[in-house]
CSV table of N, CA and C in Angstrom, one decimal:
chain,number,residue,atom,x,y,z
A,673,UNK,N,0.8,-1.2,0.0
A,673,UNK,CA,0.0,0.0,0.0
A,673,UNK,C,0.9,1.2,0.0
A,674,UNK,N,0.4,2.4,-0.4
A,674,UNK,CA,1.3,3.5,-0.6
A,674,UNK,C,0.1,4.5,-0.2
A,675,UNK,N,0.7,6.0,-0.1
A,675,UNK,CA,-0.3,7.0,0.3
A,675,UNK,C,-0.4,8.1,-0.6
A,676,UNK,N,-1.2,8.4,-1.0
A,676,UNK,CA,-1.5,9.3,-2.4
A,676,UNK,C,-2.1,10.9,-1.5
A,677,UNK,N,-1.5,11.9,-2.0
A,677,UNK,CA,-2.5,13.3,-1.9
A,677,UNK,C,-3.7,13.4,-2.5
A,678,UNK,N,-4.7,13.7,-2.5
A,678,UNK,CA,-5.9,14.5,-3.0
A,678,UNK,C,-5.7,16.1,-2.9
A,679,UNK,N,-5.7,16.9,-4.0
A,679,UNK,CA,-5.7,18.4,-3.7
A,679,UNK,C,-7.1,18.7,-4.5
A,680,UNK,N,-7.9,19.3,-3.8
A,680,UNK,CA,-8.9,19.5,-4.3
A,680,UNK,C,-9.4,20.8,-4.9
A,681,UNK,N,-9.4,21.2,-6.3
A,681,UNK,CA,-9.2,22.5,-7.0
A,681,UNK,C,-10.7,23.1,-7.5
A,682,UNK,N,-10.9,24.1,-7.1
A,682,UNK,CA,-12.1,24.6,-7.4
A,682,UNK,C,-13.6,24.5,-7.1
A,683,UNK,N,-14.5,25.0,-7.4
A,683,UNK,CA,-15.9,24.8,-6.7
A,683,UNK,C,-16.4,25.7,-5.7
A,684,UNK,N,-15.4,26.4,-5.2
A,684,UNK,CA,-15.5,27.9,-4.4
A,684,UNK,C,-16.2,28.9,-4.6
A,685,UNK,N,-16.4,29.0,-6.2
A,685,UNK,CA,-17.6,30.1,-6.5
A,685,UNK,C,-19.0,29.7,-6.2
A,686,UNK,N,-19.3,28.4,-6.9
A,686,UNK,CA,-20.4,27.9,-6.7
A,686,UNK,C,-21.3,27.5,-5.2
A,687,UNK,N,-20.1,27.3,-4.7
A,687,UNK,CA,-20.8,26.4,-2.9
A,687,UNK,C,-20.9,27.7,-2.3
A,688,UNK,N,-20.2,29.0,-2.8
A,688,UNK,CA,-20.5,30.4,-2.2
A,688,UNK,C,-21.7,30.8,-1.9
A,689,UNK,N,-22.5,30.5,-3.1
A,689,UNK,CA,-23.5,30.7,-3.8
A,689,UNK,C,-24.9,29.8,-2.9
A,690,UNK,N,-24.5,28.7,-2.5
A,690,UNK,CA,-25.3,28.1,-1.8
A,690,UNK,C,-25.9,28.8,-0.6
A,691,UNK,N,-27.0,28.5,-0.7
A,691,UNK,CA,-27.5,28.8,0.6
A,691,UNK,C,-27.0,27.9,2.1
A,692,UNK,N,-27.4,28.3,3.3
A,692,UNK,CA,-26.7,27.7,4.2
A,692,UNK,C,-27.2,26.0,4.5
A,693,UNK,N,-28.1,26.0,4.4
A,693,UNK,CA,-29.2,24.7,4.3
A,693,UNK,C,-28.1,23.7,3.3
A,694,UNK,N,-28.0,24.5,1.8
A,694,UNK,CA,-27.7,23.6,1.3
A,694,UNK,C,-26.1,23.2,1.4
A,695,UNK,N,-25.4,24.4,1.6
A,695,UNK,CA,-23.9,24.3,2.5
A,695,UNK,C,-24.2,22.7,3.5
A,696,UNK,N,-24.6,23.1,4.4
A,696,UNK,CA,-24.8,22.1,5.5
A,696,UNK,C,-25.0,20.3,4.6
A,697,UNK,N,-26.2,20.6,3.6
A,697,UNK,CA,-26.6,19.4,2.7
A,697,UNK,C,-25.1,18.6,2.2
A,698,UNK,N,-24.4,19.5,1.2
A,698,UNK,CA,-22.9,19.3,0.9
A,698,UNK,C,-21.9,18.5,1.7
A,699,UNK,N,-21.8,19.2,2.9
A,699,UNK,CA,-21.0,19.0,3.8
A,699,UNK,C,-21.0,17.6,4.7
A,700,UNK,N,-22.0,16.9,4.4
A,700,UNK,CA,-22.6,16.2,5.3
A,700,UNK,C,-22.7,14.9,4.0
A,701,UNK,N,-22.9,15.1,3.1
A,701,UNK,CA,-22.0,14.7,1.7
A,701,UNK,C,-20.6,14.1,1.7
A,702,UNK,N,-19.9,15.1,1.9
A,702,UNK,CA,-18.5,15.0,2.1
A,702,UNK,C,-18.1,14.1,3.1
A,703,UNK,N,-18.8,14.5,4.6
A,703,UNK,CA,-18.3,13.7,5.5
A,703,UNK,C,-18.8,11.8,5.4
A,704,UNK,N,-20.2,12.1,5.3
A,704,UNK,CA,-20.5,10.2,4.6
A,704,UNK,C,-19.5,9.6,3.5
A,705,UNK,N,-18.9,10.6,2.6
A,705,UNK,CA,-17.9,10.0,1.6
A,705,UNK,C,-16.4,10.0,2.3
A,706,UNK,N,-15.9,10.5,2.8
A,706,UNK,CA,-14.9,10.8,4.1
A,706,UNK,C,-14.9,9.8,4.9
A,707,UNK,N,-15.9,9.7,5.7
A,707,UNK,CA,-16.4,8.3,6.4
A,707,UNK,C,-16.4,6.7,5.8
A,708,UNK,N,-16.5,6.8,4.5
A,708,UNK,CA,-16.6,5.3,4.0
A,708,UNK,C,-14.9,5.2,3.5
A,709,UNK,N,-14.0,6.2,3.8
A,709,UNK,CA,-12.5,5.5,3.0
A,709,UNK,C,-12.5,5.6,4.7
A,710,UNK,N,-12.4,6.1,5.6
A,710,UNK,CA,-12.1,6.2,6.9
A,710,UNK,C,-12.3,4.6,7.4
A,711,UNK,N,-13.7,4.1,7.2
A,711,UNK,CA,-14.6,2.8,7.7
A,711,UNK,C,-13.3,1.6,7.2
A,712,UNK,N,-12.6,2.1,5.6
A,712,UNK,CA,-11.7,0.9,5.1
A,712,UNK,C,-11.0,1.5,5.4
A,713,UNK,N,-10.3,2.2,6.5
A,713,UNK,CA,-8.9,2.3,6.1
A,713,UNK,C,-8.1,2.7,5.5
A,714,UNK,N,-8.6,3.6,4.6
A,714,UNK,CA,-7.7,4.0,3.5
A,714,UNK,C,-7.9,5.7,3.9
A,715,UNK,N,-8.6,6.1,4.7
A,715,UNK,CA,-8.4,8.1,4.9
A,715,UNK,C,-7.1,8.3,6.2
A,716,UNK,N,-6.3,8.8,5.6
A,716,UNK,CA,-5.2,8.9,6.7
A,716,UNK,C,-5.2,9.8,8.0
A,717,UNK,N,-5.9,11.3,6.4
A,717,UNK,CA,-5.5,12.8,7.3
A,717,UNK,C,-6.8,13.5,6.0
A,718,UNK,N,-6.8,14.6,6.7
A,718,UNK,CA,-7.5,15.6,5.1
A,718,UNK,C,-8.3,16.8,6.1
A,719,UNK,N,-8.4,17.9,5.3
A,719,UNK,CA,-9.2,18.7,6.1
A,719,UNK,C,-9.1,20.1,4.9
A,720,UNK,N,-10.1,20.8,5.1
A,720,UNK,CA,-10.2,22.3,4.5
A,720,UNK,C,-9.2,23.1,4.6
A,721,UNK,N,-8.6,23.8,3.3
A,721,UNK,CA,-7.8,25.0,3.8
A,721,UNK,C,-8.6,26.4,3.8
A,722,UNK,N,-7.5,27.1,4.5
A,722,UNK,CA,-8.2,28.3,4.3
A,722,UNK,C,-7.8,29.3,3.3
A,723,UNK,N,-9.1,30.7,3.3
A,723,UNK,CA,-8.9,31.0,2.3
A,723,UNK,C,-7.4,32.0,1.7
A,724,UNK,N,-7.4,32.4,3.0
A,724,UNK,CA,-5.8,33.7,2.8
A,724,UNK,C,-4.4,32.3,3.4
A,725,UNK,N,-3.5,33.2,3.2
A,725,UNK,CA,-2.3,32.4,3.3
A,725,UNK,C,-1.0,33.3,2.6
A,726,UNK,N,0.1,32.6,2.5
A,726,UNK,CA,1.4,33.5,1.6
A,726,UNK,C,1.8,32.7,0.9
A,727,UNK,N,2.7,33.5,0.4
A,727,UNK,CA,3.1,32.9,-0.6
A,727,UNK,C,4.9,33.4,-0.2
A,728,UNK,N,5.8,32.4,-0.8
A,728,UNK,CA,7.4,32.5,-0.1
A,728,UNK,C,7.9,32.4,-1.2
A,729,UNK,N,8.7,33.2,-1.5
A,729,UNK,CA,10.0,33.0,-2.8
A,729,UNK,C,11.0,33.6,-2.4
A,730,UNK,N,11.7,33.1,-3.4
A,730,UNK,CA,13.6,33.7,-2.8
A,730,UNK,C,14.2,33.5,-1.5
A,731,UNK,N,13.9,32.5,-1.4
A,731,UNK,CA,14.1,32.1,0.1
A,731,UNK,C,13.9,32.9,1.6
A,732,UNK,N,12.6,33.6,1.4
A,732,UNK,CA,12.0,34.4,2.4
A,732,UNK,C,12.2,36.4,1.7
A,733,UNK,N,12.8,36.5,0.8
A,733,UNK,CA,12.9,37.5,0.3
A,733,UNK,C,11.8,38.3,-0.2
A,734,UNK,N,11.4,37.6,-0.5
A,734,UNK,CA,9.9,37.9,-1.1
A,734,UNK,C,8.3,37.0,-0.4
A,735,UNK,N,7.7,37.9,0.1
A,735,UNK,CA,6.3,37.2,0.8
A,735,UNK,C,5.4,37.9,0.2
A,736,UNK,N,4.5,37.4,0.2
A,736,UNK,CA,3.2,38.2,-0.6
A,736,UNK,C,2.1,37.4,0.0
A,737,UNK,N,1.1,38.4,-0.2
A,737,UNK,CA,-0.5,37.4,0.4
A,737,UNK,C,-0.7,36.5,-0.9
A,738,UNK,N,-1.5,35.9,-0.6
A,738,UNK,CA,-1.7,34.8,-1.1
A,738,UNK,C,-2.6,33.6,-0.8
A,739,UNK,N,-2.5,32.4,-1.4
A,739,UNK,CA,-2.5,32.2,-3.1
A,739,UNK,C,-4.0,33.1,-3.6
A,740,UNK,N,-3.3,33.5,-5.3
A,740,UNK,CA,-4.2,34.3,-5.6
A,740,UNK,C,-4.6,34.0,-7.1
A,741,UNK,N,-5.3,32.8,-7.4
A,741,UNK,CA,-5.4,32.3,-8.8
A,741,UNK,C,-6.8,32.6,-9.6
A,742,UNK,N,-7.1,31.9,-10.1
A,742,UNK,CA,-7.8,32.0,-10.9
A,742,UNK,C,-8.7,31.2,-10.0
A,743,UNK,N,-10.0,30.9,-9.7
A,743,UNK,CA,-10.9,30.0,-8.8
A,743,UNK,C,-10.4,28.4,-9.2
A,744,UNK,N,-10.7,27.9,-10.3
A,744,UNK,CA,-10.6,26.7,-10.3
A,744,UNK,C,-8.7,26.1,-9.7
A,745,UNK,N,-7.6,27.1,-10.0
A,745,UNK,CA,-6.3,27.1,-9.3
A,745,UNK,C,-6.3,26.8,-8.2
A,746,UNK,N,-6.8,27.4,-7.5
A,746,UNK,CA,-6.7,27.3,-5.6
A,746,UNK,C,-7.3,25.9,-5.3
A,747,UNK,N,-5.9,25.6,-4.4
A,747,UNK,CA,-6.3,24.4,-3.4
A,747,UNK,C,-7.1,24.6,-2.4
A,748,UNK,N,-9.0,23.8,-2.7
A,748,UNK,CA,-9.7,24.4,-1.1
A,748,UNK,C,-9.3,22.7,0.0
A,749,UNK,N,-8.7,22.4,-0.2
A,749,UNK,CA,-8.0,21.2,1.0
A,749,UNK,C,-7.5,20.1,0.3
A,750,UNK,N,-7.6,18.9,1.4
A,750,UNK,CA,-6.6,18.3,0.8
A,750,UNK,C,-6.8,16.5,1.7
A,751,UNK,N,-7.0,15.4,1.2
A,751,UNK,CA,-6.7,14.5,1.8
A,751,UNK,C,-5.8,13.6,1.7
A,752,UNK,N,-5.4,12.5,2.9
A,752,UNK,CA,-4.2,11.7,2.1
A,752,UNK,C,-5.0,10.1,2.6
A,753,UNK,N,-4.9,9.6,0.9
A,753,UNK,CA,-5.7,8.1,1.8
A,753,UNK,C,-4.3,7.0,1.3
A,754,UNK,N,-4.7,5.6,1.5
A,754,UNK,CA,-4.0,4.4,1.5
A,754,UNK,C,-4.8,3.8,0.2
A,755,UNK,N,-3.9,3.6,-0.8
A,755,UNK,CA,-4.4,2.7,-1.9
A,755,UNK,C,-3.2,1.6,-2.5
A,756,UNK,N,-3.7,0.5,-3.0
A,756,UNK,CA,-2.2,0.0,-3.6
A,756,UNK,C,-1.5,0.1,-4.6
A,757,UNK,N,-2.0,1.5,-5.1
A,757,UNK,CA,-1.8,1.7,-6.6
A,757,UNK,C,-2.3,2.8,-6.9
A,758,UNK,N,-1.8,4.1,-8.1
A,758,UNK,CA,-2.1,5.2,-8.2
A,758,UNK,C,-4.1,4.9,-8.7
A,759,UNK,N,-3.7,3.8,-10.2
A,759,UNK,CA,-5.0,3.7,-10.2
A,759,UNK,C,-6.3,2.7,-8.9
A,760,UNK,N,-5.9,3.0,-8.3
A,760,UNK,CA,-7.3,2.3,-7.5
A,760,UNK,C,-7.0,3.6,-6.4
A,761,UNK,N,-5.9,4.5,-6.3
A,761,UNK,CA,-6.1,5.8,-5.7
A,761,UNK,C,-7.4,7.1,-6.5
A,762,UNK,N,-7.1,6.9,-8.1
A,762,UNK,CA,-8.0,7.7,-8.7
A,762,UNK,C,-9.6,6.9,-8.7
A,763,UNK,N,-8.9,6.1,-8.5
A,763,UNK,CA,-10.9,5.0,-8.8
A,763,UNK,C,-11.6,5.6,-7.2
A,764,UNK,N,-11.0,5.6,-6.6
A,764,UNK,CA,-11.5,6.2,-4.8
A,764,UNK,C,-11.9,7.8,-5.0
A,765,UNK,N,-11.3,8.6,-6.1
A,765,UNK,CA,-11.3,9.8,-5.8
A,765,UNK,C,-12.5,10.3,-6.7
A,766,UNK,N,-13.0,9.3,-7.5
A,766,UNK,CA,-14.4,9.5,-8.2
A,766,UNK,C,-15.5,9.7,-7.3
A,767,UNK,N,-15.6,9.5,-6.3
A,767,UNK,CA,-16.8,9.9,-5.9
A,767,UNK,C,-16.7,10.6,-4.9
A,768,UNK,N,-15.8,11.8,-5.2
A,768,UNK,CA,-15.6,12.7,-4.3
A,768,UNK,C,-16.6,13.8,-4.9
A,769,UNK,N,-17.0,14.6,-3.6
A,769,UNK,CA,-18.5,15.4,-3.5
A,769,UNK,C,-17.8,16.8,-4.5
A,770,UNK,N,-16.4,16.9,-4.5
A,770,UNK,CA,-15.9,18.4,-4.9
A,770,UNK,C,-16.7,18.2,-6.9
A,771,UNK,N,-16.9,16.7,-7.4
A,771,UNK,CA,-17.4,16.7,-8.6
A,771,UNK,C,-18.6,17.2,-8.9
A,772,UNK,N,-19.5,17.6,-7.4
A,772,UNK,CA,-21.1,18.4,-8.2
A,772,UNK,C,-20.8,19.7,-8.2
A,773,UNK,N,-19.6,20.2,-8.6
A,773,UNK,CA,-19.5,21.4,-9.6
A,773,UNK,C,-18.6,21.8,-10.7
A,774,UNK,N,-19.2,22.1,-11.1
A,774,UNK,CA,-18.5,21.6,-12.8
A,774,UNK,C,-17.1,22.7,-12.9
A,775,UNK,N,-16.1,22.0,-13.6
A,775,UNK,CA,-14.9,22.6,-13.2
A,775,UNK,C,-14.4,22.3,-12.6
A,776,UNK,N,-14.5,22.0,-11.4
A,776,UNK,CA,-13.6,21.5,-10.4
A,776,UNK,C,-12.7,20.0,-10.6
A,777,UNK,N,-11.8,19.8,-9.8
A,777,UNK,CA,-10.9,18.2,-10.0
A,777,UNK,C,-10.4,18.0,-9.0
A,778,UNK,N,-9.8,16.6,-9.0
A,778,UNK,CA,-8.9,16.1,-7.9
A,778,UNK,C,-7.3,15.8,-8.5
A,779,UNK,N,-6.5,16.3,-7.6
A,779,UNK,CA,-5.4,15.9,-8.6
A,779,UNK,C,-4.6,14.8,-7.4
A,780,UNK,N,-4.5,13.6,-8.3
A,780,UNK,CA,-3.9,12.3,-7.4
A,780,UNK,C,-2.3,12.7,-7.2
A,781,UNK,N,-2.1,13.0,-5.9
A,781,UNK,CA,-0.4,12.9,-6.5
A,781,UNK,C,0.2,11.5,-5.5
A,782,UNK,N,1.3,10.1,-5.7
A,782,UNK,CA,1.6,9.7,-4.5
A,782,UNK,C,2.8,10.3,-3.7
A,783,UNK,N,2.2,10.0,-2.7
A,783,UNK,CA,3.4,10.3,-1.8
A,783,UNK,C,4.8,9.5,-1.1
A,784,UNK,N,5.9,9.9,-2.1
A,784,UNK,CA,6.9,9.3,-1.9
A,784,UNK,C,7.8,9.0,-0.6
A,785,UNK,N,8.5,8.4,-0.2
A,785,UNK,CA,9.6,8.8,1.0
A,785,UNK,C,10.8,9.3,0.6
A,786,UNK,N,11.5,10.0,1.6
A,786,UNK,CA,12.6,10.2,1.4
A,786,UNK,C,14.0,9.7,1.4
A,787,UNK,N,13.7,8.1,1.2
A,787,UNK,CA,14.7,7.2,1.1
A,787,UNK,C,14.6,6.9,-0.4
A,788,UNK,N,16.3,6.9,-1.0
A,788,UNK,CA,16.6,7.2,-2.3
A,788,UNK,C,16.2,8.3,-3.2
A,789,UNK,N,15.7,9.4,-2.3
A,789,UNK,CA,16.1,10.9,-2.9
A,789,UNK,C,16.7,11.4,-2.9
């Protein structure tokens, strides 16, 4: 088994837009789908980010507010589950709730160690 990121990109404009009812509806979405890789074993960590933050270049020379993209760019969180393979990591990440709004994605990345880097 290996551990893969989930960064989850976009959907921000739209769930803004939601009323609170249906915020809460979503959410509760998320967590039953959260809960069933949790139930197998496979949700490690994950949680929302927020929306301000910085940004670091030049090795602290440069800070800026931040991230500041385009909506579907911004990371709104991030999970890390257990799969034995990238593809049966992406097959888990299809029925993630960030897909009822159009534009949005998951991007699989795995997570390597630092032995033989």
């Amino acid at each position: 088994m290996s551990n893969f990121l989930y960064l989850f990109r976009g959907g921000d404009e739209a769930y803004s837009k939601l009323s609170q009812e249906e915020k809460q509806a979503h959410m509760q979405v998320w967590g039953e789908w959260m809960g069933g890789l949790k139930e197998k074993g496979q949700l490690l960590d994950g949680l929302p980010l927020g929306e301000d933050g910085k940004v670091v270049r030049n090795r602290g020379e440069l800070v800026t507010n931040g991230p500041y993209a385009e909506g579907v760019e911004v990371v709104g969180g991030y999970l890390i589950v257990s799969a034995k393979d990238i593809d049966e990591a992406v097959e888990l990440s299809k029925g993630c709730p960030i897909f009822d709004y159009d534009g949005s994605f998951v991007e699989v990345r795995e997570i390597l160690s630092m032995d033989g880097h």
